Structure formats: structure tokens, C-alpha cells
Coordinates of C-alpha atoms and ligand atoms in Angstrom, one line a residue:
M1 CA 21.9 410.3 104.8
S2 CA 21.7 412.6 101.7
D3 CA 22.3 411.3 98.2
S4 CA 25.9 412.2 98.2
S5 CA 26.6 410.6 101.3
F6 CA 27.6 406.9 101.4
D7 CA 28.8 404.2 103.7
V8 CA 31.8 403.3 101.4
V9 CA 33.3 405.4 98.5
I10 CA 35.7 403.7 96.4
I11 CA 38.1 406.0 94.4
G12 CA 39.2 403.9 91.2
G13 CA 36.7 401.5 89.0
G14 CA 39.5 399.0 88.3
P15 CA 39.3 395.2 89.3
G16 CA 40.1 396.1 93.0
G17 CA 37.7 399.0 92.9
Y18 CA 34.7 397.7 91.2
V19 CA 34.9 394.2 93.0
A20 CA 35.1 396.0 96.3
A21 CA 32.0 398.2 95.3
I22 CA 29.9 395.3 94.1
R23 CA 30.7 393.1 97.4
A24 CA 30.1 396.2 99.7
A25 CA 26.5 396.8 97.9
Q26 CA 25.8 392.9 98.3
L27 CA 26.4 393.3 102.0
G28 CA 23.9 396.1 102.3
L29 CA 26.4 399.1 102.5
K30 CA 25.6 402.3 100.5
T31 CA 28.2 402.4 98.0
A32 CA 29.6 404.6 95.2
C33 CA 32.6 404.1 93.0
I34 CA 34.4 407.1 91.5
E35 CA 36.2 406.6 88.1
K36 CA 37.8 409.2 85.9
R37 CA 38.5 407.2 82.7
G38 CA 34.9 407.3 81.6
S39 CA 34.7 403.5 81.4
L40 CA 34.9 401.0 84.2
G41 CA 37.3 398.0 84.8
G42 CA 40.3 400.0 85.3
T43 CA 43.7 399.2 83.4
C44 CA 42.9 395.5 83.3
L45 CA 39.6 395.7 81.2
N46 CA 40.7 399.0 79.1
V47 CA 44.4 398.6 78.4
G48 CA 45.6 395.5 80.2
C49 CA 44.4 392.0 80.8
I50 CA 41.5 391.9 78.5
P51 CA 42.9 393.5 75.4
S52 CA 46.0 391.8 75.4
K53 CA 44.5 388.4 75.9
A54 CA 42.1 389.3 72.9
L55 CA 45.1 390.1 70.7
L56 CA 47.0 387.0 72.0
A57 CA 43.9 384.9 71.0
A58 CA 43.8 386.6 67.7
S59 CA 47.5 386.2 67.0
H60 CA 47.3 382.5 68.0
H61 CA 44.7 381.6 65.7
Y62 CA 46.6 383.2 62.7
H63 CA 50.0 381.7 63.7
A64 CA 48.3 378.4 64.1
A65 CA 46.5 378.7 60.6
S66 CA 50.0 379.7 59.0
H67 CA 52.2 377.2 60.5
D68 CA 50.6 374.6 62.8
L69 CA 47.4 373.2 61.0
G70 CA 49.6 371.1 58.4
A71 CA 50.4 368.7 61.0
F72 CA 46.7 368.0 61.5
G73 CA 46.2 367.2 57.9
I74 CA 44.5 370.6 57.5
K75 CA 45.5 372.7 54.1
V76 CA 45.2 376.2 54.3
S77 CA 45.9 377.9 51.1
K78 CA 46.3 381.4 51.9
V79 CA 46.2 383.1 55.3
E80 CA 46.1 386.9 55.7
I81 CA 46.0 389.0 58.7
D82 CA 43.8 392.2 59.1
V83 CA 45.4 394.0 61.7
A84 CA 42.2 396.5 61.8
G85 CA 40.0 393.5 62.0
M86 CA 41.9 392.1 64.8
M87 CA 41.9 395.4 66.6
G88 CA 38.0 395.6 66.0
H89 CA 37.8 392.2 67.8
K90 CA 39.7 393.7 70.8
D91 CA 37.7 396.9 70.8
K92 CA 34.7 394.8 71.1
V93 CA 35.8 392.6 73.9
V94 CA 36.7 395.6 75.8
S95 CA 33.6 397.5 75.4
D96 CA 31.5 394.5 76.2
N97 CA 33.4 393.9 79.2
T98 CA 33.3 397.4 80.5
K99 CA 29.7 397.8 79.9
G100 CA 29.3 394.6 81.5
I101 CA 30.5 396.3 84.8
E102 CA 28.2 399.2 84.3
F103 CA 25.3 396.6 84.4
L104 CA 26.6 394.9 87.6
F105 CA 26.7 398.1 89.4
K106 CA 23.1 398.8 88.4
K107 CA 22.2 395.4 89.5
N108 CA 23.9 395.8 92.7
K109 CA 22.8 399.2 93.2
V110 CA 26.4 400.7 93.3
T111 CA 26.3 404.5 92.3
Y112 CA 28.8 405.2 89.6
I113 CA 30.5 408.6 89.8
I114 CA 32.4 409.6 86.5
G115 CA 35.1 412.2 87.5
A116 CA 38.5 412.4 89.4
G117 CA 38.3 411.9 93.2
A118 CA 40.4 413.8 95.6
I119 CA 40.4 413.2 99.2
T120 CA 39.9 416.7 100.9
A121 CA 39.6 415.3 104.5
P122 CA 38.9 412.1 106.1
G123 CA 35.2 411.3 105.0
Q124 CA 35.2 413.9 102.3
I125 CA 35.8 413.8 98.4
E126 CA 35.9 416.3 95.8
V127 CA 35.0 415.1 92.5
T128 CA 36.0 416.9 89.3
A129 CA 33.9 415.8 86.1
K130 CA 35.4 416.0 82.7
D131 CA 34.0 419.5 82.2
G132 CA 35.6 420.8 85.2
A133 CA 32.5 420.9 87.5
K134 CA 33.1 420.0 91.2
S135 CA 30.9 418.3 93.3
T136 CA 31.5 417.0 97.0
V137 CA 30.8 413.4 98.3
A138 CA 30.9 412.3 102.1
A139 CA 31.6 408.7 103.0
K140 CA 32.1 406.9 106.2
H141 CA 34.8 404.8 104.7
I142 CA 37.1 405.9 101.7
V143 CA 38.8 403.4 99.6
I144 CA 41.8 404.0 97.5
A145 CA 41.9 401.8 94.4
T146 CA 43.7 404.0 92.1
G147 CA 45.9 401.5 90.6
S148 CA 49.3 401.9 88.8
E149 CA 50.8 403.3 85.7
V150 CA 53.8 402.4 83.3
T151 CA 57.2 402.9 84.9
P152 CA 59.1 405.3 82.6
L153 CA 62.7 404.8 81.5
P154 CA 64.7 407.8 82.5
G155 CA 65.3 410.2 79.6
V156 CA 62.9 408.3 77.4
E157 CA 59.7 410.1 76.1
I158 CA 57.0 407.6 75.4
D159 CA 55.1 409.0 72.3
E160 CA 52.7 405.9 71.9
E161 CA 53.9 405.9 67.9
V162 CA 57.4 404.6 67.7
I163 CA 58.5 404.4 71.5
I164 CA 55.4 402.8 73.0
S165 CA 54.2 401.6 76.5
S166 CA 52.0 398.5 76.7
T167 CA 48.9 400.9 75.8
G168 CA 50.5 401.6 72.4
A169 CA 51.4 398.1 71.8
L170 CA 47.7 397.3 72.2
A171 CA 46.7 399.6 69.3
L172 CA 49.5 399.7 66.6
P173 CA 47.8 400.3 63.3
K174 CA 50.3 397.6 61.6
T175 CA 52.7 395.3 62.3
P176 CA 56.2 396.7 62.8
K177 CA 59.1 395.4 61.0
H178 CA 61.3 395.4 64.2
I179 CA 60.1 395.8 67.5
V180 CA 62.6 396.0 70.4
V181 CA 61.1 395.2 73.7
I182 CA 62.8 397.0 76.8
G183 CA 62.1 394.3 79.7
G184 CA 61.8 390.7 79.6
G185 CA 59.1 390.6 82.0
V186 CA 55.3 389.5 81.6
I187 CA 54.3 392.5 79.5
G188 CA 57.5 392.4 77.3
L189 CA 56.9 388.6 76.4
E190 CA 53.1 388.7 76.0
L191 CA 53.0 391.8 73.7
G192 CA 56.2 390.7 71.9
T193 CA 54.5 387.5 71.2
V194 CA 51.5 389.2 69.8
W195 CA 53.7 391.1 67.2
G196 CA 56.0 388.5 66.7
R197 CA 53.3 386.0 65.5
L198 CA 52.1 388.5 63.0
G199 CA 55.9 388.7 61.5
A200 CA 57.6 391.4 63.5
K201 CA 61.3 390.6 64.4
V202 CA 61.4 390.8 68.1
T203 CA 64.4 391.8 70.2
V204 CA 64.1 391.7 73.9
V205 CA 66.6 393.8 75.9
E206 CA 66.6 392.7 79.5
F207 CA 68.8 394.3 82.2
L208 CA 69.0 391.1 84.3
D209 CA 70.7 387.9 83.1
R210 CA 67.6 386.1 82.7
I211 CA 63.8 386.7 81.5
L212 CA 60.9 386.5 83.7
P213 CA 63.3 387.1 86.9
F214 CA 60.3 386.7 89.3
N215 CA 59.6 383.1 88.0
D216 CA 61.3 379.6 89.1
G217 CA 64.9 379.5 87.3
E218 CA 63.9 376.5 85.3
V219 CA 60.9 378.1 83.8
S220 CA 62.8 381.3 82.7
K221 CA 65.3 379.0 80.9
T222 CA 62.8 376.8 79.4
M223 CA 60.7 379.9 78.1
Q224 CA 63.8 381.6 76.8
R225 CA 64.6 378.4 74.7
L226 CA 61.0 378.1 73.7
L227 CA 60.6 381.6 72.5
A228 CA 63.9 381.8 70.8
K229 CA 62.5 378.9 68.7
Q230 CA 59.7 380.9 67.8
G231 CA 62.1 383.7 66.6
M232 CA 62.4 385.9 69.7
E233 CA 65.8 387.4 70.1
F234 CA 67.3 388.1 73.5
K235 CA 70.0 390.5 74.7
L236 CA 70.1 389.8 78.4
G237 CA 72.5 391.4 81.0
T238 CA 72.1 394.4 78.9
K239 CA 71.1 398.1 79.7
V240 CA 69.5 400.7 77.6
T241 CA 71.7 403.8 77.5
A242 CA 69.7 406.0 75.0
I243 CA 66.7 406.0 72.6
T244 CA 66.6 408.5 69.8
R245 CA 63.4 408.9 67.6
K246 CA 64.1 410.0 64.1
G247 CA 60.9 410.1 62.0
K248 CA 59.5 406.9 62.2
T249 CA 62.4 405.0 63.5
A250 CA 64.4 404.8 66.7
T251 CA 68.0 404.0 67.4
I252 CA 68.4 402.2 70.7
T253 CA 71.8 402.3 72.2
V254 CA 72.7 399.3 74.7
E255 CA 75.6 398.1 76.6
P256 CA 76.3 395.1 78.8
A257 CA 75.0 396.0 82.3
A258 CA 78.4 394.9 83.7
G259 CA 80.0 397.6 81.3
G260 CA 81.4 397.2 78.0
A261 CA 81.1 398.2 74.4
A262 CA 78.0 400.1 73.4
E263 CA 76.0 398.8 70.3
K264 CA 73.2 400.6 68.2
I265 CA 70.0 398.6 67.3
E266 CA 67.5 400.2 64.8
A267 CA 63.9 399.6 65.2
D268 CA 60.6 401.1 63.8
C269 CA 59.0 400.5 67.3
V270 CA 60.3 400.5 70.8
L271 CA 58.0 399.0 73.6
V272 CA 59.1 400.4 77.1
A273 CA 57.9 397.5 79.5
I274 CA 60.2 397.7 82.6
G275 CA 57.5 397.5 85.2
R276 CA 54.4 399.7 86.6
R277 CA 54.5 402.0 89.6
P278 CA 51.7 403.1 92.0
F279 CA 49.4 405.8 90.7
T280 CA 48.3 408.5 93.4
E281 CA 48.5 411.7 91.5
G282 CA 45.8 414.4 92.3
L283 CA 44.4 412.3 95.1
G284 CA 45.5 414.9 97.9
L285 CA 47.1 412.1 100.0
D286 CA 49.7 414.6 101.3
K287 CA 47.0 416.9 102.4
V288 CA 45.2 414.2 104.4
G289 CA 48.5 412.8 105.8
V290 CA 48.1 409.4 104.1
A291 CA 51.3 407.8 104.2
I292 CA 53.3 406.2 101.1
D293 CA 56.5 404.2 101.0
K294 CA 59.5 405.3 99.3
R295 CA 58.4 403.9 96.1
G296 CA 55.1 405.7 96.2
F297 CA 52.9 402.8 97.4
V298 CA 50.1 403.5 99.8
T299 CA 51.0 401.9 103.2
I300 CA 48.6 399.8 104.9
D301 CA 48.3 397.3 107.6
G302 CA 46.8 393.7 107.6
H303 CA 43.4 395.0 107.2
F304 CA 44.0 397.3 104.4
R305 CA 43.8 400.3 106.6
T306 CA 46.0 403.5 106.1
N307 CA 47.5 405.5 108.9
V308 CA 44.5 407.9 108.5
P309 CA 41.4 406.5 110.2
G310 CA 38.5 405.6 107.7
I311 CA 41.0 405.6 104.5
Y312 CA 41.8 402.3 103.2
A313 CA 43.7 401.1 100.1
I314 CA 43.7 397.9 97.8
G315 CA 45.1 396.4 94.6
D316 CA 48.2 397.7 92.7
V317 CA 48.4 401.0 94.4
V318 CA 49.3 399.0 97.6
G319 CA 52.1 397.0 96.1
G320 CA 52.7 393.3 96.1
A321 CA 51.8 391.0 93.0
M322 CA 50.5 393.7 90.6
L323 CA 47.7 391.3 89.3
A324 CA 43.9 391.8 88.8
H325 CA 42.7 388.8 90.7
K326 CA 45.0 389.8 93.7
A327 CA 43.3 393.2 93.5
E328 CA 39.9 391.6 93.5
E329 CA 40.6 389.4 96.3
E330 CA 41.6 392.3 98.3
G331 CA 38.4 394.2 97.3
V332 CA 36.1 391.5 98.5
A333 CA 38.0 391.1 101.7
L334 CA 37.9 394.8 102.5
A335 CA 34.4 395.0 101.7
E336 CA 33.6 392.2 104.2
I337 CA 35.8 393.8 106.9
L338 CA 33.8 397.0 106.3
A339 CA 30.5 395.2 106.7
G340 CA 31.7 393.5 110.1
Q341 CA 32.8 390.3 108.6
H342 CA 36.4 388.5 108.6
G343 CA 37.5 389.2 105.0
H344 CA 41.1 387.7 104.5
V345 CA 43.5 387.3 101.6
N346 CA 45.8 384.2 101.5
Y347 CA 48.9 385.8 99.9
E348 CA 50.6 382.5 99.7
A349 CA 48.1 381.3 97.1
I350 CA 48.1 383.6 94.5
P351 CA 48.7 382.3 91.1
A352 CA 50.5 384.2 88.4
V353 CA 50.2 383.5 84.6
V354 CA 51.9 384.6 81.5
Y355 CA 49.9 384.2 78.5
T356 CA 52.7 383.3 76.0
W357 CA 52.4 379.9 74.1
P358 CA 53.2 377.8 75.7
E359 CA 51.7 379.4 78.9
V360 CA 53.6 379.8 82.1
A361 CA 51.7 379.6 85.3
S362 CA 53.0 379.3 88.9
V363 CA 51.9 379.7 92.5
G364 CA 53.8 379.6 95.8
K365 CA 57.5 379.4 96.3
T366 CA 60.1 378.9 93.6
E367 CA 63.2 376.5 94.2
E368 CA 65.5 379.6 94.5
Q369 CA 63.2 381.1 97.3
L370 CA 63.0 377.8 99.1
K371 CA 66.8 377.4 99.0
A372 CA 67.4 380.8 100.0
E373 CA 64.6 380.4 103.1
G374 CA 66.6 377.0 103.9
I375 CA 63.3 375.2 103.5
A376 CA 64.0 371.3 102.9
Y377 CA 61.7 370.6 99.8
K378 CA 61.2 367.6 97.3
A379 CA 60.4 368.5 93.7
G380 CA 58.4 366.3 91.3
K381 CA 58.6 367.0 87.6
F382 CA 56.6 365.5 84.6
P383 CA 57.0 366.3 81.0
F384 CA 54.0 367.1 78.5
T385 CA 56.0 365.0 76.0
A386 CA 54.6 362.0 78.2
N387 CA 51.1 363.3 78.3
G388 CA 48.6 361.7 76.0
R389 CA 46.2 364.7 75.4
A390 CA 49.3 367.0 74.9
R391 CA 50.5 364.7 72.2
S392 CA 47.3 364.6 70.7
M393 CA 47.1 368.5 70.7
N394 CA 50.8 368.6 69.3
E395 CA 51.5 370.6 72.2
V396 CA 54.5 368.7 74.1
D397 CA 56.8 371.5 75.1
G398 CA 56.9 372.0 78.7
F399 CA 56.4 370.5 82.2
V400 CA 54.7 370.4 85.6
K401 CA 57.0 370.9 88.5
I402 CA 55.7 370.4 92.1
L403 CA 57.6 371.5 95.1
A404 CA 56.5 370.1 98.5
C405 CA 57.7 370.2 101.8
A406 CA 60.4 367.4 102.7
T407 CA 59.0 366.6 106.1
T408 CA 55.2 367.2 106.0
D409 CA 54.7 366.8 102.0
K410 CA 52.5 369.9 102.0
V411 CA 52.4 371.7 98.4
L412 CA 54.8 374.8 98.6
G413 CA 54.7 375.7 94.8
A414 CA 53.7 374.7 91.5
H415 CA 55.4 375.8 88.3
I416 CA 53.9 374.8 84.8
V417 CA 55.2 375.7 81.2
G418 CA 52.6 374.3 79.0
P419 CA 49.5 374.2 77.1
N420 CA 46.6 375.9 79.1
A421 CA 49.0 376.1 81.9
G422 CA 46.9 379.2 83.4
D423 CA 43.9 376.9 83.6
L424 CA 45.8 373.9 85.1
I425 CA 47.5 375.9 87.9
A426 CA 44.0 376.4 89.4
E427 CA 43.8 373.0 90.9
V428 CA 47.1 373.4 92.7
V429 CA 46.1 376.8 93.9
L430 CA 43.1 375.1 95.5
A431 CA 45.1 372.3 96.8
M432 CA 47.6 375.0 98.6
E433 CA 44.3 376.9 99.9
F434 CA 43.3 373.5 101.7
G435 CA 46.9 373.1 102.8
A436 CA 46.9 369.9 100.7
A437 CA 50.1 367.5 100.5
S438 CA 51.3 366.5 97.0
E439 CA 50.1 363.0 98.0
D440 CA 46.4 364.5 98.1
I441 CA 46.8 365.4 94.4
A442 CA 48.6 362.2 93.6
R443 CA 45.8 360.2 94.8
T444 CA 42.9 362.5 93.2
C445 CA 41.5 360.7 90.1
H446 CA 42.0 362.9 87.1
A447 CA 40.1 362.2 83.8
H448 CA 42.0 360.7 81.0
P449 CA 43.2 361.9 78.5
G450 CA 43.7 365.5 80.4
L451 CA 46.4 367.8 80.5
G452 CA 45.7 367.7 84.4
E453 CA 47.1 364.3 84.4
A454 CA 50.5 366.0 84.2
V455 CA 49.8 367.7 87.4
K456 CA 48.8 364.3 89.1
E457 CA 51.9 362.5 87.5
A458 CA 54.3 365.4 88.9
C459 CA 52.9 365.0 92.4
L460 CA 53.3 361.3 92.0
A461 CA 57.2 362.2 90.9
V462 CA 57.4 364.0 94.1
D463 CA 57.4 360.6 95.7
G464 CA 59.7 359.1 93.1
R465 CA 56.6 357.0 91.5
P466 CA 55.4 358.6 88.5
L467 CA 53.5 356.0 86.2
H468 CA 54.2 357.4 82.7
T469 CA 57.8 358.4 82.7
Ligands
FAD1 P1 43.5 399.8 87.9 O1 43.1 398.7 87.2 O2 44.8 400.3 87.5 O3 42.5 400.8 88.1 C1 42.5 401.9 88.9 C2 41.5 402.8 88.2 O4 41.5 404.2 89.1 C3 41.9 403.3 86.7 O5 40.8 403.1 85.9 C4 42.0 404.9 86.9 O6 41.4 405.6 85.9 C5 41.3 405.2 88.3 N1 41.5 406.3 88.9 C6 43.0 406.7 89.4 N2 43.2 407.9 90.0 C7 41.8 408.3 90.0 C8 41.2 409.4 90.8 N3 41.8 410.2 91.3 N4 39.7 409.4 90.6 C9 39.1 408.5 89.8 N5 39.6 407.6 89.4 C10 40.8 407.3 89.4 N6 46.7 391.5 85.7 C11 46.6 389.9 85.6 O7 46.1 389.4 86.7 N7 46.2 389.2 84.4 C12 46.7 389.7 83.1 O8 46.6 389.1 82.2 C13 47.2 391.0 83.1 N8 47.6 391.7 82.0 C14 48.1 392.9 82.0 C15 48.6 393.4 80.9 C16 48.7 394.7 80.9 C17 49.3 395.2 79.2 C18 48.9 395.4 81.6 C19 49.3 396.8 81.8 C20 48.5 394.9 83.0 C21 48.1 393.7 83.0 N9 47.8 393.1 84.3 C22 47.1 391.8 84.4 C23 47.6 394.0 85.7 C24 46.3 394.5 85.9 O9 45.7 395.2 84.8 C25 46.4 395.0 87.3 O10 46.9 394.4 88.3 C26 45.0 395.7 87.7 O11 44.3 396.3 86.8 C27 45.0 396.3 89.1 O12 43.6 396.6 89.4 P2 43.7 397.9 90.3 O13 42.0 397.8 90.5 O14 44.4 398.1 91.5 O15 44.0 399.3 89.4
NAD2 P1 57.7 393.0 85.0 O1 58.2 393.5 86.3 O2 57.0 391.7 84.9 O3 58.9 392.9 84.1 C1 59.9 394.1 83.8 C2 61.3 393.6 83.2 O4 61.9 394.6 82.9 C3 61.9 392.9 84.4 O5 62.3 391.5 83.7 C4 63.1 393.6 84.6 O6 64.2 393.0 85.2 C5 63.3 394.5 83.6 N1 63.8 395.9 83.6 C6 63.7 396.8 84.6 N2 64.4 397.9 84.2 C7 64.8 397.7 82.9 C8 65.7 398.4 82.3 N3 66.2 399.6 82.6 N4 66.2 397.8 81.1 C9 66.1 396.6 80.8 N5 65.2 395.8 81.5 C10 64.6 396.4 82.7 O7 57.0 394.3 84.4 P2 55.9 394.4 83.3 O8 56.1 393.4 82.3 O9 56.2 395.9 82.7 O10 54.4 394.3 83.8 C11 54.0 395.0 84.7 C12 53.0 394.5 85.7 O11 51.9 394.3 85.2 C13 53.6 393.2 86.3 O12 53.6 393.5 87.8 C14 52.9 392.3 86.0 O13 52.4 391.5 87.3 C15 51.5 392.9 85.4 N6 51.1 392.1 84.1 C16 50.5 390.9 84.4 C17 50.3 390.1 83.4 C18 49.7 388.8 83.5 O14 49.3 388.4 84.6 N7 49.6 388.0 82.6 C19 50.4 390.4 82.0 C20 50.9 391.8 81.9 C21 51.2 392.8 83.0

């Protein structure tokens, strides 16, 4: 095997690709990862999960210092935001994380190839470096992990200055006066929250009649109420018909989705956050005959195999939950399959978190899904107002809801709105992974005073016997 010949070559160095590369190398496969961005970690580390959480953390502290600390007897006389300083924090977090992946590649002996990969034939990849130089890499197995990109709004040009995508929203030089967010999904609410905390007026325009349409209905309603209390405005059931930029401002024309009178909104910033679509440009899929579906996702079977032998795909580019941890699980499972093991992903137990405050975390089925599928279930709910730890933190908004099978008591879903919901959900994910009943969680001793006691109490409530409500 020559130096440019590998057991596995992964195209794309995001959470799917880089994790697959590390796991494949751990299992003794000669592995390379091709990434064109110039830094590893993909969307998630560079312009997604990590920078957005760095800004959410910074803006959370600012907001707490400006509004919330007085309730604890802490007097803060003058709080100022330095947007450049906040961006410096974000940039450092991103750079430390992406360099960390380079270190992990070295440690695990993964070859990192910087350039754009294109599949020229099964087992053959052409790499184009930034300076245009071309080289060829041979591989027994090729993995497509090229991720996703922002879904554009037809007729609207994103300039990343006034009309921005999530990438622009992570790098604004100053707080806008009025930011109109198109799309009341995860990105819209997280990044709307960042700039809202810093003083921007935030208006969310959502096509459907609810925000967070993939979440449990009760969660969506609660979050809309809590975010409205924080100052976010919502225009639901509303479609955008035009956005025109004039200098440093934009006019957004909207009308009711069901039809009706148009309205114009003026803003100095418009964030387009209506979803993401698979990215396969320049990969040469048509030349080698790799099938994609009508939305552009690479088609795979239960073992991540495309229709072309020796070519596999994982992560955002194959669809399903477009989440970093889902991509990572697929990366590990595929690497194990390629090494002759039995890699597997349990898609029933993939958590999803919205990092607003309070946070929103969910796993498994929503009440709406259970009803639509005709599954009989019991629901147990417990509010954070009745949790001692939440009260001591002054964080009493939200609840834990557990959905369990009416006949077997097996946990089918969990929906949490509340402080640290994103961490609390892990317990229920584990329970679901083990096929646990709500009674199993209800009978598990939880440390006091802990936010996790709300999860236990919600499970007790499934059987009608909560202790503290
Ligand atoms: P990507 O991370 O998109 O990586 C694909 C990589 O492939 C890219 O680096 C790209 O440059 C490279 N590439 C593409 N084509 C080629 C080619 N031909 N040659 C070489 N390289 C190529 N998910 C969460 O779970 N939690 C979060 O908190 C979260 N927050 C997010 C916030 C934002 C603002 C955004 C936009 C996304 C967020 N996501 C979050 C989603 C998450 O980023 C994605 O689900 C995840 O990055 C998908 O991983 P991936 O490896 O499939 O693809
Ligand atoms: P999304 O699918 O979460 O939300 C898009 C929203 O836009 C939906 O509510 C949809 O109804 C609405 N919409 C669609 N077309 C519209 C239109 N023309 N006008 C008005 N509203 C419209 O997508 P997103 O927020 O862009 O995020 C993209 C992906 O990134 C998601 O799949 C998400 O999983 C991932 N992500 C995850 C996290 C996290 O895990 N915390 C954070 C950010 C992004």
C-alpha cells in the first residue's frame, strides 16, 4: 500500500467525519480525512454548535449581571457589553477546539489531507488543494461526510452583513437595533436569544402556527410564552414575500400564510434560519452514480452503504436529525462496521437540545406523535416551581414531562423545559437505551437538592404518586 492508499478515506472533517476517522484508526484501519475548510470540526466546531454556545454563554452572563443578580443580593453598578471581547472569547473557543481535533488526528495516526475531495471512481478520490494543485488518493472504503449548508430563501440574497445566515449572526460587529429572524426553529431561537439579551429587538417570523414545530406541542407553547416574557416578538402563521436591502437596513414584506393583507417590517438585520440542506457540490456523485433523494440527501441502507459498493455516507448529508451527536454516532458505527464489528445507532434515543434559557431538551416521541401512531401512553409532569434546587437558583420556569407506554410502562419520550435541561435529558436517554420503565427512574435514588429530582418526580407522576406536588 503506497502512502496515498488507505483502508478508509473520509471526505469531510465535521463531527461525522472526524469521529469516524478517529474510531477507524483506533481499530487499526489506515485512515485519512479530507477537509477543504482549512480547519477540522466542520460546521459544528467552526460555525455551528460551539461558537453559538460560546455566544450564548457570554450573553447569558451579561444578561444575568444586568438583570438577575439583584435577586441574590448582589449589587452590580455598571455592566457593559464589549461585543469585540465576546467575539474574542468565541474565536478562542473555536480555535482551541479545532486545533484539539488536529491533535487527536496526530495521536490516533489519522492522515489529515487539506483540500476538496471529489470521487472520480469507486476507490479513487481526487483532491484539489487551495492553490489548485491536484493529487489522487486511493481507498478501499470511501465515506461521504460532507454535511449541510444553509437553506436559502428563494429570491433573497444573503450578504452576511444586513441579510445574514447563522454564520453572519455568529460574527456581527455590533448589536443590531432590530433583528428579524425568519424561522422559529432552533437556530432562530438560539441566535435570536443571543442578540436579544444584548439589547436588540427580536421579531421571529414563522411560517407555521407554532415555534419549534418538531418539539412536543406543550413545549412549543411554553417556550413561546417564556421567550415573549424575555421580549421576543412572534409573527406566527406568517410568510415572507420579499426582503429588500437599502444601505444598512432592510424591509421585510410579510403576509399571513393563509393569505391576507401584507405588512412591511423595517430592520437593520435579517437572519434567515429556515433549515439546512445536504451539501454534495463538487463531490462527483453523478459521475460515479451515487443515488441521492429528491431533497438531495445521499441515500443509504441500514449499514450506511450507498448504492455504489465501497462508498458510504453519514451525518447531515444523509438526513434524519441534523445534529452533531447523531453524526458522531453514525461515524463510530460505520467505522466499527468497516472493521468487521457490529456498529449500530439507536435512532429512538437521540436527544435534541435547544440552548435558549430555559433550555429545551427532548428525546423519543412527542404526545402528538404517540396520538398519531395510536400508541396508548401515560404522561407524568413535574414543574420546576416544586423543585428545591431550582427555587434556590431562582430558575423555576418549566417542567419535566415523561411519556410512558400505557401497558408496559416503558419510557417512550421525555420533554424538559428548564434550567440545564440539556444535561438532565441524559438520564432519560440512558433509561431509554436500556429499555427502562418510568418506574425504574422513579425508584432510582436522586441526590437532593438536585434538578434531577424533577425527572424522578415526573416519573412518579406517571403513576399518579408524585411526592412534592
Ligand atoms: P459538517 O459538520 O457540516 O461537516 C462537513 C465538512 O465537510 C465541512 O467542514 C465541509 O467543509 C467539508 N466538506 C464538504 N465537502 C467537501 C469536499 N468535497 N471535500 C472536503 N471537505 C468537504 N448540532 C448539535 O448537535 N448541537 C448544537 O448545539 C448545534 N448547534 C448548531 C448551531 C448552528 C448555528 C448550526 C449551523 C448548526 C448546529 N448544529 C448543532 C448542527 C451541527 O453543526 C451539524 O449537525 C453537524 O455539524 C453535522 O456534522 P457532519 O459531520 O455531518 O457535517
Ligand atoms: P429548523 O428546521 O430547526 O427550523 C426552521 C424553521 O423555519 C421551522 O420552524 C420552519 O417551520 C420555519 N420555516 C421554514 N421555511 C420558512 C419560511 N419560508 N418562512 C418562515 N419560516 C419558515 O432549522 P434551523 O433552525 O435553520 O436549524 C437547522 C438545523 O441545524 C436543524 O436541523 C437543527 O437540528 C440544527 N441545529 C441544532 C441546534 C441544536 O442542537 N441546539 C442548534 C442549531 C441548529
